[in-house]
PDB file of C-alpha atoms in Angstrom:
ATOM      1  CA  UNK A   1      60.985 225.151  67.968  1.00  0.00           C
ATOM      2  CA  UNK A   2      62.353 221.354  68.602  1.00  0.00           C
ATOM      3  CA  UNK A   3      65.915 221.874  67.166  1.00  0.00           C
ATOM      4  CA  UNK A   4      69.192 219.844  67.401  1.00  0.00           C
ATOM      5  CA  UNK A   5      72.505 221.750  66.727  1.00  0.00           C
ATOM      6  CA  UNK A   6      75.924 220.056  66.202  1.00  0.00           C
ATOM      7  CA  UNK A   7      79.525 221.898  66.735  1.00  0.00           C
ATOM      8  CA  UNK A   8      82.749 220.356  66.832  1.00  0.00           C
ATOM      9  CA  UNK A   9      83.628 219.061  63.283  1.00  0.00           C
ATOM     10  CA  UNK A  10      86.798 219.633  61.431  1.00  0.00           C
ATOM     11  CA  UNK A  11      89.838 218.594  60.118  1.00  0.00           C
ATOM     12  CA  UNK A  12      92.225 216.198  62.065  1.00  0.00           C
ATOM     13  CA  UNK A  13      94.915 214.261  61.546  1.00  0.00           C
ATOM     14  CA  UNK A  14      94.917 210.288  61.424  1.00  0.00           C
ATOM     15  CA  UNK A  15      95.335 209.070  65.037  1.00  0.00           C
ATOM     16  CA  UNK A  16      93.715 212.558  66.754  1.00  0.00           C
ATOM     17  CA  UNK A  17      91.224 213.070  68.697  1.00  0.00           C
ATOM     18  CA  UNK A  18      87.752 215.387  68.655  1.00  0.00           C
ATOM     19  CA  UNK A  19      84.886 216.028  70.674  1.00  0.00           C
ATOM     20  CA  UNK A  20      81.736 216.557  69.204  1.00  0.00           C
ATOM     21  CA  UNK A  21      78.780 218.576  70.658  1.00  0.00           C
ATOM     22  CA  UNK A  22      75.227 218.554  70.058  1.00  0.00           C
ATOM     23  CA  UNK A  23      73.266 221.151  71.682  1.00  0.00           C
ATOM     24  CA  UNK A  24      69.259 220.343  72.153  1.00  0.00           C
ATOM     25  CA  UNK A  25      66.228 223.073  72.472  1.00  0.00           C
ATOM     26  CA  UNK A  26      62.581 223.228  72.523  1.00  0.00           C
ATOM     27  CA  UNK A  27      61.909 219.468  74.165  1.00  0.00           C
ATOM     28  CA  UNK A  28      62.929 217.954  77.476  1.00  0.00           C
ATOM     29  CA  UNK A  29      66.201 216.321  76.802  1.00  0.00           C
ATOM     30  CA  UNK A  30      66.576 214.648  79.693  1.00  0.00           C
ATOM     31  CA  UNK A  31      63.449 212.208  78.716  1.00  0.00           C
ATOM     32  CA  UNK A  32      64.549 210.764  75.548  1.00  0.00           C
ATOM     33  CA  UNK A  33      67.396 208.231  74.156  1.00  0.00           C
ATOM     34  CA  UNK A  34      69.598 210.345  72.026  1.00  0.00           C
ATOM     35  CA  UNK A  35      71.734 208.622  68.956  1.00  0.00           C
ATOM     36  CA  UNK A  36      74.750 210.062  66.725  1.00  0.00           C
ATOM     37  CA  UNK A  37      74.640 208.624  63.096  1.00  0.00           C
ATOM     38  CA  UNK A  38      77.226 209.137  60.484  1.00  0.00           C
ATOM     39  CA  UNK A  39      77.456 209.412  56.703  1.00  0.00           C
ATOM     40  CA  UNK A  40      80.941 209.118  54.963  1.00  0.00           C
ATOM     41  CA  UNK A  41      81.890 210.569  51.366  1.00  0.00           C
ATOM     42  CA  UNK A  42      79.295 208.594  48.478  1.00  0.00           C
ATOM     43  CA  UNK A  43      78.320 206.214  51.110  1.00  0.00           C
ATOM     44  CA  UNK A  44      75.056 205.895  53.065  1.00  0.00           C
ATOM     45  CA  UNK A  45      74.060 206.279  56.497  1.00  0.00           C
ATOM     46  CA  UNK A  46      75.770 204.459  59.491  1.00  0.00           C
ATOM     47  CA  UNK A  47      74.148 204.514  63.193  1.00  0.00           C
ATOM     48  CA  UNK A  48      77.142 205.321  64.965  1.00  0.00           C
ATOM     49  CA  UNK A  49      75.985 205.013  69.219  1.00  0.00           C
ATOM     50  CA  UNK A  50      73.208 206.112  71.358  1.00  0.00           C
ATOM     51  CA  UNK A  51      72.925 206.319  74.703  1.00  0.00           C
ATOM     52  CA  UNK A  52      69.975 205.923  77.497  1.00  0.00           C
ATOM     53  CA  UNK A  53      68.348 209.063  79.139  1.00  0.00           C
ATOM     54  CA  UNK A  54      69.990 208.695  82.475  1.00  0.00           C
ATOM     55  CA  UNK A  55      73.329 207.592  80.791  1.00  0.00           C
ATOM     56  CA  UNK A  56      73.404 204.035  82.349  1.00  0.00           C
ATOM     57  CA  UNK A  57      73.176 202.509  79.043  1.00  0.00           C
ATOM     58  CA  UNK A  58      75.203 203.106  75.818  1.00  0.00           C
ATOM     59  CA  UNK A  59      75.931 201.210  72.490  1.00  0.00           C
ATOM     60  CA  UNK A  60      77.916 201.450  69.773  1.00  0.00           C
ATOM     61  CA  UNK A  61      78.893 200.298  66.482  1.00  0.00           C
ATOM     62  CA  UNK A  62      81.664 198.102  66.270  1.00  0.00           C
ATOM     63  CA  UNK A  63      84.116 199.933  64.388  1.00  0.00           C
ATOM     64  CA  UNK A  64      84.052 202.413  66.902  1.00  0.00           C
ATOM     65  CA  UNK A  65      84.220 200.569  70.127  1.00  0.00           C
ATOM     66  CA  UNK A  66      86.921 201.535  72.274  1.00  0.00           C
ATOM     67  CA  UNK A  67      87.726 204.496  70.489  1.00  0.00           C
ATOM     68  CA  UNK A  68      84.440 206.570  70.700  1.00  0.00           C
ATOM     69  CA  UNK A  69      82.657 207.838  73.784  1.00  0.00           C
ATOM     70  CA  UNK A  70      78.843 208.808  73.783  1.00  0.00           C
ATOM     71  CA  UNK A  71      78.059 210.794  77.023  1.00  0.00           C
ATOM     72  CA  UNK A  72      75.677 213.701  78.051  1.00  0.00           C
ATOM     73  CA  UNK A  73      74.746 216.207  80.496  1.00  0.00           C
ATOM     74  CA  UNK A  74      71.446 215.911  80.788  1.00  0.00           C
ATOM     75  CA  UNK A  75      70.774 219.492  80.827  1.00  0.00           C
ATOM     76  CA  UNK A  76      70.927 220.032  76.871  1.00  0.00           C
ATOM     77  CA  UNK A  77      73.848 218.423  75.327  1.00  0.00           C
ATOM     78  CA  UNK A  78      75.137 215.567  74.166  1.00  0.00           C
ATOM     79  CA  UNK A  79      78.673 214.542  73.128  1.00  0.00           C
ATOM     80  CA  UNK A  80      80.755 212.363  71.263  1.00  0.00           C
ATOM     81  CA  UNK A  81      84.131 212.109  72.322  1.00  0.00           C
ATOM     82  CA  UNK A  82      86.360 210.481  69.133  1.00  0.00           C
ATOM     83  CA  UNK A  83      89.808 209.208  69.662  1.00  0.00           C
ATOM     84  CA  UNK A  84      92.244 207.564  67.784  1.00  0.00           C
ATOM     85  CA  UNK A  85      90.948 208.968  64.418  1.00  0.00           C
ATOM     86  CA  UNK A  86      91.280 207.037  61.023  1.00  0.00           C
ATOM     87  CA  UNK A  87      90.628 207.950  57.475  1.00  0.00           C
ATOM     88  CA  UNK A  88      87.477 205.802  57.469  1.00  0.00           C
ATOM     89  CA  UNK A  89      85.696 208.353  60.328  1.00  0.00           C
ATOM     90  CA  UNK A  90      85.663 210.844  57.776  1.00  0.00           C
ATOM     91  CA  UNK A  91      81.849 211.864  57.866  1.00  0.00           C
ATOM     92  CA  UNK A  92      79.178 214.004  58.420  1.00  0.00           C
ATOM     93  CA  UNK A  93      78.313 213.255  62.068  1.00  0.00           C
ATOM     94  CA  UNK A  94      74.480 213.780  62.801  1.00  0.00           C
ATOM     95  CA  UNK A  95      72.872 213.806  66.525  1.00  0.00           C
ATOM     96  CA  UNK A  96      69.213 212.697  66.588  1.00  0.00           C
ATOM     97  CA  UNK A  97      66.700 212.567  69.279  1.00  0.00           C
ATOM     98  CA  UNK A  98      65.278 208.881  69.722  1.00  0.00           C
ATOM     99  CA  UNK A  99      61.557 208.736  70.516  1.00  0.00           C
ATOM    100  CA  UNK A 100      60.284 205.413  71.978  1.00  0.00           C
ATOM    101  CA  UNK A 101      56.217 204.871  70.936  1.00  0.00           C
ATOM    102  CA  UNK A 102      54.865 201.412  72.311  1.00  0.00           C
ATOM    103  CA  UNK A 103      58.137 199.428  72.242  1.00  0.00           C
ATOM    104  CA  UNK A 104      59.692 201.430  68.766  1.00  0.00           C
ATOM    105  CA  UNK A 105      62.382 203.311  68.775  1.00  0.00           C
ATOM    106  CA  UNK A 106      63.177 205.934  65.809  1.00  0.00           C
ATOM    107  CA  UNK A 107      65.023 208.827  65.289  1.00  0.00           C
ATOM    108  CA  UNK A 108      62.574 211.692  64.901  1.00  0.00           C
ATOM    109  CA  UNK A 109      64.545 215.093  64.917  1.00  0.00           C
ATOM    110  CA  UNK A 110      67.716 215.481  63.237  1.00  0.00           C
ATOM    111  CA  UNK A 111      70.540 218.205  63.525  1.00  0.00           C
ATOM    112  CA  UNK A 112      72.003 219.526  60.457  1.00  0.00           C
ATOM    113  CA  UNK A 113      75.250 217.326  61.038  1.00  0.00           C
ATOM    114  CA  UNK A 114      78.922 218.987  61.348  1.00  0.00           C
ATOM    115  CA  UNK A 115      81.709 217.345  59.533  1.00  0.00           C
ATOM    116  CA  UNK A 116      84.914 215.739  60.486  1.00  0.00           C
ATOM    117  CA  UNK A 117      87.693 215.074  57.875  1.00  0.00           C
ATOM    118  CA  UNK A 118      90.612 212.975  58.700  1.00  0.00           C
ATOM    119  CA  UNK A 119      93.503 213.738  56.848  1.00  0.00           C
ATOM    120  CA  UNK A 120      97.291 214.315  57.129  1.00  0.00           C
TER     121      UNK A 120
ATOM    122  CA  UNK B   1      74.956 191.816  64.410  1.00  0.00           C
ATOM    123  CA  UNK B   2      71.512 191.948  61.885  1.00  0.00           C
ATOM    124  CA  UNK B   3      72.175 192.715  58.451  1.00  0.00           C
ATOM    125  CA  UNK B   4      70.206 194.903  56.097  1.00  0.00           C
ATOM    126  CA  UNK B   5      69.622 194.883  52.215  1.00  0.00           C
ATOM    127  CA  UNK B   6      67.544 197.335  50.339  1.00  0.00           C
ATOM    128  CA  UNK B   7      66.197 196.701  46.569  1.00  0.00           C
ATOM    129  CA  UNK B   8      66.286 198.289  43.984  1.00  0.00           C
ATOM    130  CA  UNK B   9      69.874 199.999  45.164  1.00  0.00           C
ATOM    131  CA  UNK B  10      68.620 202.890  42.325  1.00  0.00           C
ATOM    132  CA  UNK B  11      65.172 203.764  40.738  1.00  0.00           C
ATOM    133  CA  UNK B  12      64.469 206.201  37.964  1.00  0.00           C
ATOM    134  CA  UNK B  13      60.519 207.465  38.043  1.00  0.00           C
ATOM    135  CA  UNK B  14      58.761 210.048  36.957  1.00  0.00           C
ATOM    136  CA  UNK B  15      56.268 212.661  39.029  1.00  0.00           C
ATOM    137  CA  UNK B  16      52.805 210.778  39.466  1.00  0.00           C
ATOM    138  CA  UNK B  17      54.459 207.653  39.466  1.00  0.00           C
ATOM    139  CA  UNK B  18      53.505 204.829  42.047  1.00  0.00           C
ATOM    140  CA  UNK B  19      56.968 203.246  43.500  1.00  0.00           C
ATOM    141  CA  UNK B  20      58.089 200.484  45.837  1.00  0.00           C
ATOM    142  CA  UNK B  21      61.143 200.139  48.119  1.00  0.00           C
ATOM    143  CA  UNK B  22      62.015 196.905  49.761  1.00  0.00           C
ATOM    144  CA  UNK B  23      63.893 196.327  52.582  1.00  0.00           C
ATOM    145  CA  UNK B  24      65.094 192.792  54.007  1.00  0.00           C
ATOM    146  CA  UNK B  25      66.518 192.154  57.658  1.00  0.00           C
ATOM    147  CA  UNK B  26      69.154 189.023  57.843  1.00  0.00           C
ATOM    148  CA  UNK B  27      66.857 187.352  60.435  1.00  0.00           C
ATOM    149  CA  UNK B  28      63.494 188.085  62.231  1.00  0.00           C
ATOM    150  CA  UNK B  29      63.458 191.706  63.335  1.00  0.00           C
ATOM    151  CA  UNK B  30      59.060 191.555  63.936  1.00  0.00           C
ATOM    152  CA  UNK B  31      58.126 195.289  63.135  1.00  0.00           C
ATOM    153  CA  UNK B  32      61.262 196.502  64.072  1.00  0.00           C
ATOM    154  CA  UNK B  33      61.521 198.662  60.806  1.00  0.00           C
ATOM    155  CA  UNK B  34      62.217 202.485  60.306  1.00  0.00           C
ATOM    156  CA  UNK B  35      61.983 204.366  57.258  1.00  0.00           C
ATOM    157  CA  UNK B  36      64.226 207.682  56.269  1.00  0.00           C
ATOM    158  CA  UNK B  37      64.189 209.992  53.658  1.00  0.00           C
ATOM    159  CA  UNK B  38      67.882 211.700  52.567  1.00  0.00           C
ATOM    160  CA  UNK B  39      68.148 214.678  50.430  1.00  0.00           C
ATOM    161  CA  UNK B  40      71.633 215.608  49.910  1.00  0.00           C
ATOM    162  CA  UNK B  41      72.969 218.099  52.221  1.00  0.00           C
ATOM    163  CA  UNK B  42      69.819 217.948  54.349  1.00  0.00           C
ATOM    164  CA  UNK B  43      68.779 216.246  57.641  1.00  0.00           C
ATOM    165  CA  UNK B  44      67.774 212.889  57.051  1.00  0.00           C
ATOM    166  CA  UNK B  45      63.800 212.794  57.793  1.00  0.00           C
ATOM    167  CA  UNK B  46      62.130 209.959  59.615  1.00  0.00           C
ATOM    168  CA  UNK B  47      59.127 208.754  57.262  1.00  0.00           C
ATOM    169  CA  UNK B  48      57.737 205.425  59.053  1.00  0.00           C
ATOM    170  CA  UNK B  49      58.339 203.613  62.132  1.00  0.00           C
ATOM    171  CA  UNK B  50      57.235 200.391  63.703  1.00  0.00           C
ATOM    172  CA  UNK B  51      56.797 199.268  59.929  1.00  0.00           C
ATOM    173  CA  UNK B  52      53.821 200.930  59.105  1.00  0.00           C
ATOM    174  CA  UNK B  53      53.264 203.668  61.620  1.00  0.00           C
ATOM    175  CA  UNK B  54      53.310 207.072  59.284  1.00  0.00           C
ATOM    176  CA  UNK B  55      54.723 209.760  61.440  1.00  0.00           C
ATOM    177  CA  UNK B  56      52.772 212.944  62.231  1.00  0.00           C
ATOM    178  CA  UNK B  57      53.304 215.273  59.440  1.00  0.00           C
ATOM    179  CA  UNK B  58      54.553 213.068  56.918  1.00  0.00           C
ATOM    180  CA  UNK B  59      52.171 212.783  53.803  1.00  0.00           C
ATOM    181  CA  UNK B  60      49.970 210.176  53.100  1.00  0.00           C
ATOM    182  CA  UNK B  61      51.125 209.139  49.735  1.00  0.00           C
ATOM    183  CA  UNK B  62      53.796 207.431  51.759  1.00  0.00           C
ATOM    184  CA  UNK B  63      52.900 203.857  53.455  1.00  0.00           C
ATOM    185  CA  UNK B  64      55.060 200.632  54.916  1.00  0.00           C
ATOM    186  CA  UNK B  65      54.458 197.344  55.246  1.00  0.00           C
ATOM    187  CA  UNK B  66      55.388 193.858  56.694  1.00  0.00           C
ATOM    188  CA  UNK B  67      57.053 192.177  59.167  1.00  0.00           C
ATOM    189  CA  UNK B  68      59.272 189.777  60.053  1.00  0.00           C
ATOM    190  CA  UNK B  69      62.132 190.164  57.548  1.00  0.00           C
ATOM    191  CA  UNK B  70      60.661 191.421  54.443  1.00  0.00           C
ATOM    192  CA  UNK B  71      59.124 195.112  54.097  1.00  0.00           C
ATOM    193  CA  UNK B  72      58.845 197.876  51.845  1.00  0.00           C
ATOM    194  CA  UNK B  73      57.897 201.469  51.734  1.00  0.00           C
ATOM    195  CA  UNK B  74      55.429 202.365  48.646  1.00  0.00           C
ATOM    196  CA  UNK B  75      55.424 206.167  47.697  1.00  0.00           C
ATOM    197  CA  UNK B  76      51.854 206.833  45.382  1.00  0.00           C
ATOM    198  CA  UNK B  77      51.720 209.879  42.987  1.00  0.00           C
ATOM    199  CA  UNK B  78      55.595 210.812  42.951  1.00  0.00           C
ATOM    200  CA  UNK B  79      55.956 214.400  44.360  1.00  0.00           C
ATOM    201  CA  UNK B  80      59.492 216.355  43.017  1.00  0.00           C
ATOM    202  CA  UNK B  81      60.447 216.792  46.389  1.00  0.00           C
ATOM    203  CA  UNK B  82      60.159 212.995  46.720  1.00  0.00           C
ATOM    204  CA  UNK B  83      63.489 212.179  44.694  1.00  0.00           C
ATOM    205  CA  UNK B  84      65.929 211.022  47.391  1.00  0.00           C
ATOM    206  CA  UNK B  85      67.620 208.385  49.232  1.00  0.00           C
ATOM    207  CA  UNK B  86      65.680 206.184  51.134  1.00  0.00           C
ATOM    208  CA  UNK B  87      67.128 204.017  53.967  1.00  0.00           C
ATOM    209  CA  UNK B  88      65.530 201.193  56.237  1.00  0.00           C
ATOM    210  CA  UNK B  89      66.550 200.676  59.920  1.00  0.00           C
ATOM    211  CA  UNK B  90      66.241 198.235  62.152  1.00  0.00           C
ATOM    212  CA  UNK B  91      65.989 198.968  65.805  1.00  0.00           C
ATOM    213  CA  UNK B  92      65.314 195.277  66.965  1.00  0.00           C
ATOM    214  CA  UNK B  93      68.904 195.274  68.625  1.00  0.00           C
ATOM    215  CA  UNK B  94      72.044 196.993  68.608  1.00  0.00           C
ATOM    216  CA  UNK B  95      73.806 198.285  66.530  1.00  0.00           C
ATOM    217  CA  UNK B  96      70.759 199.655  65.052  1.00  0.00           C
ATOM    218  CA  UNK B  97      71.837 199.284  61.445  1.00  0.00           C
ATOM    219  CA  UNK B  98      70.743 200.902  58.421  1.00  0.00           C
ATOM    220  CA  UNK B  99      70.618 199.647  54.941  1.00  0.00           C
ATOM    221  CA  UNK B 100      72.413 200.699  51.567  1.00  0.00           C
ATOM    222  CA  UNK B 101      70.051 202.872  50.551  1.00  0.00           C
ATOM    223  CA  UNK B 102      67.543 203.167  47.559  1.00  0.00           C
ATOM    224  CA  UNK B 103      68.469 206.429  45.535  1.00  0.00           C
ATOM    225  CA  UNK B 104      65.209 207.436  43.671  1.00  0.00           C
ATOM    226  CA  UNK B 105      65.643 209.969  40.766  1.00  0.00           C
ATOM    227  CA  UNK B 106      63.702 211.438  38.294  1.00  0.00           C
ATOM    228  CA  UNK B 107      63.113 209.571  34.905  1.00  0.00           C
TER     229      UNK B 107
END
């Protein structure tokens, strides 16, 4: 079964750090781009970052640049290192598989999400 | 960054109805447009990619159309499980922005 399982979320103080993990199974992880997407309470989906198969390309939404780092180990794990956390980073964080058909990327497999709360 | 807008922001409909949701990009994105369904407490679900390609396993009552800046998602014969929030997303260039969502509610 193709599956993504996030972990590492929790309560952290403003200015603190957290590292999210996403464990992939049921597919050849190293063959896919991977993404992180978040949903703040009462808000819509927000794409956060993605990473190429070999880690050579990474992209971020402006609001997390310089604070978040996406990485992967190319066995079966994706990571999101989150530093200098702010209250507005409070959200459920989803990892997703980025499939490419022709030139069209789309996130076809998603995890259930891990909650992050930034509060004192 | 490419901005995405959706209309309406919310929509009330009945089981069996046909509904259409519109998504607009701030500039030409070709067909680099996906549609997702998101139910509260669940993982988002991909429905349509490349503006009009139905993901395998998604019911044929879902369809997408459009190119350039204007896109639509149509759901024919609404089923109870279709009441959710729908998001468009552009993948033309990073950051891969989502629209603000359209909440589809039961009338």
